[in-house]
XYZ file of C-alpha atoms in Angstrom:
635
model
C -39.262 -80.926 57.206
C -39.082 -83.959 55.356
C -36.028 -85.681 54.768
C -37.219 -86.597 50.962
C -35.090 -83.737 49.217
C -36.447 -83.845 45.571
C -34.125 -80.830 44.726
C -31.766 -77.668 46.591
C -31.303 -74.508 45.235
C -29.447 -71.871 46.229
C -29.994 -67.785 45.007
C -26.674 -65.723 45.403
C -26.698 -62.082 45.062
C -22.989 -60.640 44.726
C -23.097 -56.569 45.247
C -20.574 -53.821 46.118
C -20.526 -51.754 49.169
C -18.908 -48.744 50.570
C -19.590 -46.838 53.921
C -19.472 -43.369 52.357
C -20.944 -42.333 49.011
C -18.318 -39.515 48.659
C -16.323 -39.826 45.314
C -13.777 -37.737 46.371
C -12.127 -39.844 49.345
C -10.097 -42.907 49.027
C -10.686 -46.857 48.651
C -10.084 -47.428 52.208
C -12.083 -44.718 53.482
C -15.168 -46.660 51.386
C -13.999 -50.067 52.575
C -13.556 -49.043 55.755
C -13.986 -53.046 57.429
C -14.389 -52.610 60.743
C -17.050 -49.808 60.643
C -19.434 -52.706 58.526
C -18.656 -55.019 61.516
C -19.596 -52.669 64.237
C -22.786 -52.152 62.603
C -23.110 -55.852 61.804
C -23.105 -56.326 65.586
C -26.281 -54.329 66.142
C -28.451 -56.435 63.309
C -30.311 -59.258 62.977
C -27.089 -61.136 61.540
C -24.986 -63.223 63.800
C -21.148 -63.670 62.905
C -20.132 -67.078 61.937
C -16.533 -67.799 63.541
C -14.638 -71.152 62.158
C -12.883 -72.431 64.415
C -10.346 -75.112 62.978
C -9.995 -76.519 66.790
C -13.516 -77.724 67.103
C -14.926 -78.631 63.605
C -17.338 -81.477 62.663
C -17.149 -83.963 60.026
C -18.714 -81.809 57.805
C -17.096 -78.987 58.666
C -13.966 -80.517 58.042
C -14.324 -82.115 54.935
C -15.134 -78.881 53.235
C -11.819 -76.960 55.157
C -9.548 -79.180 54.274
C -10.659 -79.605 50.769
C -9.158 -76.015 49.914
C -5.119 -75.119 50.131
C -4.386 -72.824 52.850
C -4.084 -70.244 51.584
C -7.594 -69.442 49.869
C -9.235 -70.705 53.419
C -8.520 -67.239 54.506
C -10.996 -66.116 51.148
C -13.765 -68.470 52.430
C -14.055 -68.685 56.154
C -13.680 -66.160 59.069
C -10.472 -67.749 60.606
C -10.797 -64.667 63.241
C -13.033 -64.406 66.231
C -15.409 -61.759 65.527
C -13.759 -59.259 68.983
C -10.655 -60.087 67.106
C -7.910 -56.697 66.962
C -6.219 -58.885 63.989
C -9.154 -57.968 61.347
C -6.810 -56.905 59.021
C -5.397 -60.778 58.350
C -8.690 -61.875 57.554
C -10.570 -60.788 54.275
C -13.711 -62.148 54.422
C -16.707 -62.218 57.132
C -19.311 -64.501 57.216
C -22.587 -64.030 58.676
C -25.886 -66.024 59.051
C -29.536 -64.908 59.604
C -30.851 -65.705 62.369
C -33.739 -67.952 61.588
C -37.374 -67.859 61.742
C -39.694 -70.451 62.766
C -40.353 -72.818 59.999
C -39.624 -70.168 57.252
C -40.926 -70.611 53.969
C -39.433 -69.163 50.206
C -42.270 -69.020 48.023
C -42.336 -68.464 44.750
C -46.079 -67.337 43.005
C -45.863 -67.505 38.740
C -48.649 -65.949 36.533
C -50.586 -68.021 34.180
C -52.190 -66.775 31.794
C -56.087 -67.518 32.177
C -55.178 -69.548 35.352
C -54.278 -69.779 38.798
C -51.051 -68.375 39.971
C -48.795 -71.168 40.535
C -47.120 -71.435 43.705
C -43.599 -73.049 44.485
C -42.793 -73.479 48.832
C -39.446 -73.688 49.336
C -38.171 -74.662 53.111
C -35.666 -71.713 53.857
C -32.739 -74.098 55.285
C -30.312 -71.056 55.693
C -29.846 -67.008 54.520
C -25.740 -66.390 54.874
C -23.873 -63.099 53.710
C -20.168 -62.791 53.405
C -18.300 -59.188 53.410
C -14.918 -58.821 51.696
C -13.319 -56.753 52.721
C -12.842 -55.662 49.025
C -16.086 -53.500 49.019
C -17.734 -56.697 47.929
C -20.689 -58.669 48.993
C -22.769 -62.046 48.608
C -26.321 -62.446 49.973
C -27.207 -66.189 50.200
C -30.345 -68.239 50.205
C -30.408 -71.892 50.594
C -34.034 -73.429 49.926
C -34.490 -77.130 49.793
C -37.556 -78.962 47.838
C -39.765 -81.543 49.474
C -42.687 -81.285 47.283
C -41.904 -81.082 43.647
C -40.568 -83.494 41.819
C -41.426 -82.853 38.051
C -38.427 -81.553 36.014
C -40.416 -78.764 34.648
C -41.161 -77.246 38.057
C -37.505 -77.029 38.786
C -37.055 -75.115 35.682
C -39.613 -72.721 36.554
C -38.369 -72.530 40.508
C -34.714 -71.495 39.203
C -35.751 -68.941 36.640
C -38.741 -67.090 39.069
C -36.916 -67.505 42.110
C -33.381 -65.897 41.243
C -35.178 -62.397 39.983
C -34.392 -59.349 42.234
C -36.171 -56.561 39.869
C -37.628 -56.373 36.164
C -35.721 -57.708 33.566
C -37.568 -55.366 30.913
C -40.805 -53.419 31.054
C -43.802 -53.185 28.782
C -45.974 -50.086 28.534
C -49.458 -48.960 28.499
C -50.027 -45.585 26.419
C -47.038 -43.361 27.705
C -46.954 -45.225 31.061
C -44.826 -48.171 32.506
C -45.822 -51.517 33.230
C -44.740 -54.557 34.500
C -47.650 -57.189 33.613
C -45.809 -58.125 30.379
C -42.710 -59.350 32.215
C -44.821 -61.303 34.838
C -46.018 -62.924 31.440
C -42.099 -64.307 30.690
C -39.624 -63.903 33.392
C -40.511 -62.470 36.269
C -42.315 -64.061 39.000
C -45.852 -62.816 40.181
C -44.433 -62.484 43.901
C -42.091 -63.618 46.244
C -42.418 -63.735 49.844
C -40.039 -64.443 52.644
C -42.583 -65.750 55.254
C -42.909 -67.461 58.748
C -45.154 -67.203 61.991
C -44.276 -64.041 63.013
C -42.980 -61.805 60.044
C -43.657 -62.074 56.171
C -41.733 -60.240 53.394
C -43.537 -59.829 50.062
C -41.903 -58.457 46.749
C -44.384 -58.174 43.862
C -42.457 -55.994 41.605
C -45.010 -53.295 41.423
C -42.657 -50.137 43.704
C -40.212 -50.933 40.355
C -42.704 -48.522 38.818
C -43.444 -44.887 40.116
C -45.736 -42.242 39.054
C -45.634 -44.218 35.705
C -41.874 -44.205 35.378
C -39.561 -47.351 36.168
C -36.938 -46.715 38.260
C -33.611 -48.302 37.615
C -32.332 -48.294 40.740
C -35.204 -50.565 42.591
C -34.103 -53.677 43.838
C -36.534 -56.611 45.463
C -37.336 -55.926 49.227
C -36.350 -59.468 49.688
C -32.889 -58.241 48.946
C -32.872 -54.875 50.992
C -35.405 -55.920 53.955
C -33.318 -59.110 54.966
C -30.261 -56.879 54.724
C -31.400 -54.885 56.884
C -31.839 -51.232 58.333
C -28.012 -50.958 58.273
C -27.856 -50.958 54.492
C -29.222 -48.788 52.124
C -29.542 -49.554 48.092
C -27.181 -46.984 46.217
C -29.919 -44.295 44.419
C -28.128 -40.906 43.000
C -31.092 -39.259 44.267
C -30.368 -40.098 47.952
C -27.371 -38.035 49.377
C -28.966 -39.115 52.672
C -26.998 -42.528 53.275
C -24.117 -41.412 56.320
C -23.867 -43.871 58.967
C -25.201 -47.275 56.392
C -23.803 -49.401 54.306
C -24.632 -48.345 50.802
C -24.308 -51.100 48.530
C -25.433 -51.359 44.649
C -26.031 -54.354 42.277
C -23.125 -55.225 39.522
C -24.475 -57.552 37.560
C -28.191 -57.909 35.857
C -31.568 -58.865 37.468
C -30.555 -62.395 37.952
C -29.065 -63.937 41.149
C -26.189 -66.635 40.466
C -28.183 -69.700 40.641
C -26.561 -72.969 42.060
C -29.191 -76.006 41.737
C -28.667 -80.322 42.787
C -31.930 -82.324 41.570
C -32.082 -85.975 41.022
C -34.546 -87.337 38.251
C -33.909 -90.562 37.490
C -35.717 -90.685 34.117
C -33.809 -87.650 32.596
C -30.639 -88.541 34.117
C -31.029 -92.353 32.362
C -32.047 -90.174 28.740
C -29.141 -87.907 28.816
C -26.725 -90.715 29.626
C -28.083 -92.739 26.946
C -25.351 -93.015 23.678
C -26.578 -92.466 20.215
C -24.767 -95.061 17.898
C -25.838 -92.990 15.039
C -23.864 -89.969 16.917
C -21.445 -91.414 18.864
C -22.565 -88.929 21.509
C -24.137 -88.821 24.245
C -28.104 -87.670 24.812
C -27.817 -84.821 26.904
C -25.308 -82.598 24.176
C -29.122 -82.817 21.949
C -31.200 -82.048 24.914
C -33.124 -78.992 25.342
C -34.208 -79.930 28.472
C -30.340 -80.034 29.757
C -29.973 -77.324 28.001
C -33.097 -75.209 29.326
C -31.466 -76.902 32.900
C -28.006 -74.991 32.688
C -29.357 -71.804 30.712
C -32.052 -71.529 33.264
C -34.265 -70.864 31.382
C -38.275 -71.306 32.557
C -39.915 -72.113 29.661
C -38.648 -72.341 25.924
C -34.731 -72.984 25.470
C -33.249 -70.194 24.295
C -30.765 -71.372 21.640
C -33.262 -72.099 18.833
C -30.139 -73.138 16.346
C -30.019 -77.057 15.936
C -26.387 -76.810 14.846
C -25.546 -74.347 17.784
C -27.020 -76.203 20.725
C -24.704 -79.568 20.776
C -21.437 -77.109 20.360
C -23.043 -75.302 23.157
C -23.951 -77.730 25.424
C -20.853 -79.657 25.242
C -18.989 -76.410 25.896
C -20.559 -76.165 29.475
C -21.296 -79.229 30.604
C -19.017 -81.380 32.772
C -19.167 -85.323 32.650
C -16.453 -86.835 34.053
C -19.279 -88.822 36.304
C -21.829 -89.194 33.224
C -21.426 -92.584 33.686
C -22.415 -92.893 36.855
C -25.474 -91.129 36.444
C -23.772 -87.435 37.705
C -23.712 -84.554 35.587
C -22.644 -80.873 35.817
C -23.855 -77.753 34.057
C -21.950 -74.248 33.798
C -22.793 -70.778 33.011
C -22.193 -67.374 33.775
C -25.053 -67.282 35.686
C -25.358 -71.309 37.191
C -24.109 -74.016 38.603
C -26.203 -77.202 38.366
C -25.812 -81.119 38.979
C -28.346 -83.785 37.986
C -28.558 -86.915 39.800
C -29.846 -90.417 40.003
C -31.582 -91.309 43.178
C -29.376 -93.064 46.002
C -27.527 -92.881 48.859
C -24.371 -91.157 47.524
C -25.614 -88.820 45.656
C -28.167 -87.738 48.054
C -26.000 -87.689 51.159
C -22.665 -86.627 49.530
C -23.355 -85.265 46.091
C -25.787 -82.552 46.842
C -24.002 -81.868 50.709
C -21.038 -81.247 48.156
C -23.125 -78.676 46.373
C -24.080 -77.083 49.376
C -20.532 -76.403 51.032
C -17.522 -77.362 48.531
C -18.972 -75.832 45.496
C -20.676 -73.103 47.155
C -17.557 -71.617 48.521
C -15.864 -72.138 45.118
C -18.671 -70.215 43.366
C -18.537 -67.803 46.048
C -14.729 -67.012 45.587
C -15.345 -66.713 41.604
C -18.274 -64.636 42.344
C -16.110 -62.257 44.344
C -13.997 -62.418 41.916
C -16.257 -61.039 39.625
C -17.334 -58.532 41.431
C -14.344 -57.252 42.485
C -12.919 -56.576 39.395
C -16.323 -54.775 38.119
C -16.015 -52.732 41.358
C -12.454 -51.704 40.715
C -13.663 -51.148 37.180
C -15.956 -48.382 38.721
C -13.347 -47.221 40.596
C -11.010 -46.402 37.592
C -13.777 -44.844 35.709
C -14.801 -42.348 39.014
C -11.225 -41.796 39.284
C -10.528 -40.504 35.802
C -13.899 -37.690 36.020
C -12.062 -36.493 38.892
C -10.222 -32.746 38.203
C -8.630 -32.075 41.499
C -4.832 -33.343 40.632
C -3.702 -33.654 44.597
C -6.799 -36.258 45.164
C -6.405 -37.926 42.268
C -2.807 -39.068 42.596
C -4.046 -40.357 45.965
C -6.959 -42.152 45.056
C -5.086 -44.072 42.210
C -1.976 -45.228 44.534
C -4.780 -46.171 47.304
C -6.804 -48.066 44.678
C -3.817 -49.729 43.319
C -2.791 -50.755 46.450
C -5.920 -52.098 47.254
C -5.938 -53.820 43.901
C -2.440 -55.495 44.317
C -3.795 -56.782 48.240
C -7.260 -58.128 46.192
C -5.298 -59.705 43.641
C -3.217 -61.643 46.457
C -5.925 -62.371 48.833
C -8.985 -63.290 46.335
C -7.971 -63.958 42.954
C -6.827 -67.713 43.253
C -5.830 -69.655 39.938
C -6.049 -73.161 42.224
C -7.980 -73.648 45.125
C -7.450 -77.490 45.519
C -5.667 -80.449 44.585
C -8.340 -82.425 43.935
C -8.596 -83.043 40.418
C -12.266 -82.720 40.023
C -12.072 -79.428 41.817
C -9.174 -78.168 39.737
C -11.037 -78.655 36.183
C -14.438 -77.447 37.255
C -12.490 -74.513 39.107
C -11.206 -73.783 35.917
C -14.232 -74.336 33.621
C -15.822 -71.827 35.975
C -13.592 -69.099 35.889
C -13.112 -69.253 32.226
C -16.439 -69.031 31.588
C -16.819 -65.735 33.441
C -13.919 -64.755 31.777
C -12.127 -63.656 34.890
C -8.858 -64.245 33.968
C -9.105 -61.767 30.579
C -10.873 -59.679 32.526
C -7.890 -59.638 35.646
C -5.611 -58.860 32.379
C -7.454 -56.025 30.880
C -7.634 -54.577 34.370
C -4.303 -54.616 34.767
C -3.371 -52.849 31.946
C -6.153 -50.439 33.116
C -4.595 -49.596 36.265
C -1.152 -49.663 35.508
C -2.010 -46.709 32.670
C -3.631 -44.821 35.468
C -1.257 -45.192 38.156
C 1.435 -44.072 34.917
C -0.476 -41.409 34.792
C -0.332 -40.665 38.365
C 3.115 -40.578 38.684
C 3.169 -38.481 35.144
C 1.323 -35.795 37.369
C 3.490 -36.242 40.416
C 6.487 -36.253 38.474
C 4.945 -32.780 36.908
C 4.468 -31.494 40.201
C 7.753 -31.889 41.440
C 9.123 -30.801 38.421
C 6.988 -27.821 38.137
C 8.464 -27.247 42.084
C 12.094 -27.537 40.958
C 11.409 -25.458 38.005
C 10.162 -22.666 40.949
C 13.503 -23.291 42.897
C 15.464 -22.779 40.218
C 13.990 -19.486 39.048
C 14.536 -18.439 42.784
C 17.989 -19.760 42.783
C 19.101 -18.064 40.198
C 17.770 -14.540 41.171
C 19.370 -15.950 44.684
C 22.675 -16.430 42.739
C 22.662 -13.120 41.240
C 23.431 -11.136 44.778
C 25.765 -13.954 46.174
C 27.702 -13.428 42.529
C 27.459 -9.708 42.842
C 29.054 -9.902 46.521
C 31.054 -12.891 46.144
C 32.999 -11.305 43.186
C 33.055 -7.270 43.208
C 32.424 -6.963 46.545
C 36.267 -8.355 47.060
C 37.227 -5.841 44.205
C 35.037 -3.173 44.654
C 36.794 0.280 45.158
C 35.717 2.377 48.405
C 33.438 4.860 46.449
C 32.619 6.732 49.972
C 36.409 8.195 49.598
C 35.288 9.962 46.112
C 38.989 10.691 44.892
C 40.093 9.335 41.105
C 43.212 8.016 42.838
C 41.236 5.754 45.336
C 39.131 4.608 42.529
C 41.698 2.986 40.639
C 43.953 1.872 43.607
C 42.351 1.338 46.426
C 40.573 -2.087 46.138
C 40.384 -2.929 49.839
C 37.063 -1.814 50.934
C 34.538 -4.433 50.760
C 30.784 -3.890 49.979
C 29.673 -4.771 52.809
C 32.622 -3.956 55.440
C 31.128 -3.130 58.593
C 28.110 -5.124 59.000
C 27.455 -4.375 62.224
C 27.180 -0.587 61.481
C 24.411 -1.020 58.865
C 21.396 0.536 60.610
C 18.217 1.541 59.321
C 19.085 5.396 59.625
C 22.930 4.946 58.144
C 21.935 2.754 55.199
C 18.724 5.358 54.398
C 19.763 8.787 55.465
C 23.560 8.360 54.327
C 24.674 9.857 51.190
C 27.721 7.597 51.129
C 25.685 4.267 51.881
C 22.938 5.232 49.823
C 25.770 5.335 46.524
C 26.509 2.092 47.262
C 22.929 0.605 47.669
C 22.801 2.555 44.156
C 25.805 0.289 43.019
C 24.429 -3.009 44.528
C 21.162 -1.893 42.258
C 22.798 -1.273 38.863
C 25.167 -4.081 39.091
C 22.560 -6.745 40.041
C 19.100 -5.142 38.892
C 19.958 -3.529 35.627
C 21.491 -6.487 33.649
C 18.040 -8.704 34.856
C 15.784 -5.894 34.030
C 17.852 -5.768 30.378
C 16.717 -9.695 30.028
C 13.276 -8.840 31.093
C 12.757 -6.227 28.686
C 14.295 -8.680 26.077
C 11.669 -11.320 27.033
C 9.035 -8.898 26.657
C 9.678 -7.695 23.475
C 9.932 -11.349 22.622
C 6.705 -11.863 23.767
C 4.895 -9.201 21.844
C 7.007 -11.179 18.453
C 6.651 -14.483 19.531
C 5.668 -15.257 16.534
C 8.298 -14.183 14.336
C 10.748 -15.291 17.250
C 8.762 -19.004 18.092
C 10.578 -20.528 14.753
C 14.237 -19.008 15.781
C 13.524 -19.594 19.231
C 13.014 -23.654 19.007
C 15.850 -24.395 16.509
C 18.351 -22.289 18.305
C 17.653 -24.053 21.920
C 16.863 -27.546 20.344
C 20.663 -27.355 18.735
C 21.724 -26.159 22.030
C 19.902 -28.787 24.026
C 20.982 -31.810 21.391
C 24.624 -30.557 21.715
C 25.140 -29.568 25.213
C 22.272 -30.372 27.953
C 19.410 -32.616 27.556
C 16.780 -30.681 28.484
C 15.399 -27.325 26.655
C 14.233 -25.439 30.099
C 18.273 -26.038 31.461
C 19.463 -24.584 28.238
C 17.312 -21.758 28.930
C 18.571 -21.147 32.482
C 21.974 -20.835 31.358
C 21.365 -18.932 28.518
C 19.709 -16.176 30.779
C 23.241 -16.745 33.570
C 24.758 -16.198 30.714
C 22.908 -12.888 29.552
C 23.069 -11.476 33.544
C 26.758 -12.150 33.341
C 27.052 -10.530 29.956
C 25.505 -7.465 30.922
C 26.993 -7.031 34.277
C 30.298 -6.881 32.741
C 29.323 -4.416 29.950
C 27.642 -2.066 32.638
C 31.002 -2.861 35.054
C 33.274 -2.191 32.190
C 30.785 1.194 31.099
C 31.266 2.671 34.938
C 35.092 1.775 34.463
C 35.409 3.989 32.029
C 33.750 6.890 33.006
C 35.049 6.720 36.162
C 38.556 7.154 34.412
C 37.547 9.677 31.826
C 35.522 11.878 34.154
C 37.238 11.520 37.957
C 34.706 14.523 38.470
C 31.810 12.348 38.189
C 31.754 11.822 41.884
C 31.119 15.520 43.104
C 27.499 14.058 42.249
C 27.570 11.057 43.464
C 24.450 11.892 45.886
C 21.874 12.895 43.253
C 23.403 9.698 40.660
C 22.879 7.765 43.580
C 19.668 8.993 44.690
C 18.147 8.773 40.369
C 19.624 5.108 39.998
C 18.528 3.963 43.141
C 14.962 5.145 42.686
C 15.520 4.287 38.467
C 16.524 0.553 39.183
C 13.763 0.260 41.873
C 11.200 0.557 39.807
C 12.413 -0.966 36.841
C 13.181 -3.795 39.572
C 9.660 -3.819 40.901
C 8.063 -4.413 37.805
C 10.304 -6.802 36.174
C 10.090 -8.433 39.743
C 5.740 -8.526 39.543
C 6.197 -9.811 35.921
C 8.606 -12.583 36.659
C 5.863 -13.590 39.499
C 2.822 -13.018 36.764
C 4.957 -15.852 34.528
C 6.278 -18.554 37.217
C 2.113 -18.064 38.452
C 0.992 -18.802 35.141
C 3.168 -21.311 34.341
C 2.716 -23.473 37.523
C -1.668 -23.107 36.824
């Protein structure tokens, strides 16, 4: 390889991945880490441990250019057999190389040769977040091609990964007319003893494009352990499924010196009082990427938007830096410094800082997804677990990769920042927020409805629970000894409790006995009848809600304003109220009659027997309708 580098590009492709493409488990389950790096272990991709013990010069320079705390974003602090995987968020990987591999690059002309562009394949590298999010690199270096044009055309044909657009012939697809513009003819990963060709054609099938291809450049040097996400394919247990995020272009990072264009764009225009390069198309084409014509074709548009993503704090000195969404570039002079430092700078400072923005990116689209698979969920239990898991997830992301500095170096800071506000991460972290924090709202919304819905449920029960422990708590210390059956005991005697002798309740005696059964009869009337009176209330309300609903809502709002806060309380004490109403008119009734007619009792066995079997019923289906309503309610 010769040491004459006329320019070095590299191609990064950021992507999600998940090890399961079931929507119904959690973020952790899909970013399960340490599955990825047990399958890591059995490809073709060796684990890249830095060690902060043993580093070279180079090595060195770019570690301690970064505060320590985004180091653990960049570089796998941990050995790879390390049990602390958890502390460390990203892993970095490296492909292990061919023999003399070769990145080429073949262009269509039209009514000519193909052109073809050999890059020297200095490195392939792939970090893992542990985010769900990836970054495939390729580093290519230049020792043949030294015309400004050619470096164009090598950035836009060499970042593609599948059709930008297609054309058509009849009702079919086809690709030929983007070969024409922006897509290369082929690109082929080759060396002595393997060779991996992508010419675009598979994007089409049976006529039909399919959205879902991406370049076997991508998905071969990946691997056999990865799959590319395709609805179609349930079939993807056991790989790592991963799926594009952005468009059809790679993030494009690019150093080239040229001394002539560097010495035009430096050049001041008295006229202007400017410098060359904010009226240069060529600059322009250079950070757009764009392969043939510019494409801003306004005259008062271009300086406003070259001077809006360009950097040129080194202008001066012949160094100049382009920004996009899409690209990073630097254009040199030839020399020493920036030959040996500038471009070794591109290849590990700012390639770790584009990196971390990229995963940046990414990340938030991913979580994006997340939110919207989330919310076309209908299974409330998973749902409120999936949102707290993705939010905390988020929160740990947030913390771990989303970095306002990286470094103190001045130069760093400002193109740091140029970068990230250009991808409009920061708006985008914002908007996310607010995003999540309405979802996980809602999440606790439909908790908080749960639990209430619960209470609600224990309350009901309560208060039928109550109704007993008031009917024994209270008569059953007044309650007159009805087995005795004279008038005198039924106005005096007031020491027999209701349930006196406990022990002698068996089955037979509280069955088979006339004088038990009267006072099962009693326990029935006193605590059955005044419920079953509400129930049939409720009912007939029911059948007139209607003409009730108006009454109804003024009469327990005014309650509710005055008394409780909450409507459903006022109506639980409305209905204590009612039971406790009607147990004292049916208690007072008995009193009564029991005075009046002291004879009353010389059938106490067949009034027993008719309200026993009266209030059982009516008991039985007030009981199934209650059930029917709390049912109802809860669904």
């Amino acid at each position: 390889m010769s040491d004459d580098i006329k320019s070095y590009h590299i191609f990064m492709f950021p992507f999600k991945w998940s090890v399961s493409s079931n929507k119904e488990i959690t973020f952790d389950e899909k970013t399960d880490i340490k599955k990825v790096i047990e399958l890591m272990k059995k490809s073709d991709w060796s684990y890249k441990y830095t060690n902060y013990k043993t580093l070279n010069s180079e090595e060195y320079n770019e570690y301690v250019y970064f505060y320590d705390n985004v180091r653990n974003a960049m570089f796998s602090e941990m050995p790879e057999h390390s049990n602390d995987s958890k502390k460390q968020c990203v892993f970095n990987y490296e492909y292990n190389q061919w023999n003399n591999p070769k990145y080429t690059i073949r262009v269509k002309q039209k009514s000519k040769e193909d052109l073809e562009y050999k890059l020297d394949i200095d490195s392939i590298k792939l970090k893992l977040y542990e985010a769900g999010i990836g970054i495939l690199s390729f580093q290519l270096s230049n020792t043949e091609y030294s015309e400004f044009e050619d470096i164009l055309k090598i950035n836009e044909y060499g970042r593609r990964i599948y059709p930008q657009y297609v054309g058509n012939i009849g009702k079919k697809c086809d690709i030929l007319p983007t070969k024409s513009s922006f897509l290369a003819n082929s690109i082929k990963l080759e060396c002595s003893d393997n060779t991996i060709e992508e010419n675009f054609n598979g994007s089409i099938k049976n006529g039909f494009a399919d959205p879902y291809y991406i370049s076997q450049t991508i998905t071969k040097i990946l691997g056999d352990n990865f799959k590319a996400e395709n609805p179609e394919d349930k079939n993807s247990d056991g790989k790592i499924t991963f799926k594009k995020l952005i468009d059809d272009r790679m993030f494009t990072i690019c150093w080239c010196k040229n001394d002539d264009r560097i010495r035009n764009l430096k050049r001041r225009s008295k006229k202007l009082e400017t410098y060359g390069y904010s009226i240069s198309k060529d600059w322009c084409k250079y950070i757009f990427v764009d392969g043939n014509d510019v494409s801003c074709k306004s005259h008062e548009m271009l300086p406003t938007l070259v001077e809006n993503h360009t950097y040129n704090r080194w202008i001066d000195d012949s160094t100049l830096y382009g920004f996009s969404r899409y690209s990073f570039v630097c254009l040199t002079n030839s020399g020493w410094f920036p030959e040996n430092i500038i471009k070794k700078h591109m290849q590990t400072i700012y390639y770790e800082m584009i990196s971390l923005l990229l995963a940046q990116r990414v990340g938030i689209l991913n979580f994006s997804d997340e939110v919207s698979d989330i919310s076309a969920l209908d299974n409330t239990s998973t749902v409120v677990e999936k949102i707290r898991n993705l939010k905390k997830n988020y929160i740990q992301f947030i913390n771990r990769i989303y970095h306002r500095e990286v470094t103190a170096q001045d130069q760093g800071i400002e193109l740091y920042n140029l970068l990230s506000n250009c991808m409009g991460i920061e708006k985008n972290v914002k908007d996310l927020d607010q995003e999540l924090d309405s979802l996980h709202q809602y999440a606790t919304l439909m908790d908080d409805k749960k639990t209430n819905e619960k209470l609600n449920l224990l309350t009901i029960l309560g208060a039928f629970l109550a109704v007993p422990a008031l009917a024994t708590g209270f008569f059953g210390m007044n309650f007159v000894d009805f087995t005795q059956g004279t008038s005198e005991n039924v106005v005096s005697n007031t020491s027999g409790a209701l349930f006196s002798n406990v022990l002698d309740f068996t089955v037979n005696t509280i069955f088979l006995s006339t004088s038990y059964l009267s006072v099962w009869a009693w326990i029935f009337m006193y605590t059955l009848a005044p419920l079953c009176a509400i129930g049939y209330v409720y009912i007939m309300y029911t059948k007139n809600k209607k003409e009730c609903e108006n009454i109804k809502k003024e009469f327990f709002i005014k309650l509710s304003e005055k008394y409780t806060t909450s409507p459903k309380l006022t109506g639980t004490i409305l209905i204590i109220i009612a039971y406790c109403i009607f147990a004292m008119l049916i208690s007072t009734a008995f009193s009564l009659i029991t005075h009046i007619f002291p004879g009353i009792y010389a059938y106490s066995f067949l009034t027993g027997h008719f309200a026993f079997i009266l209030t059982s019923l009516i008991s039985i289906m007030s009981v199934l309708k209650i059930i029917e309503e709390i049912k109802r309610r809860i669904d």
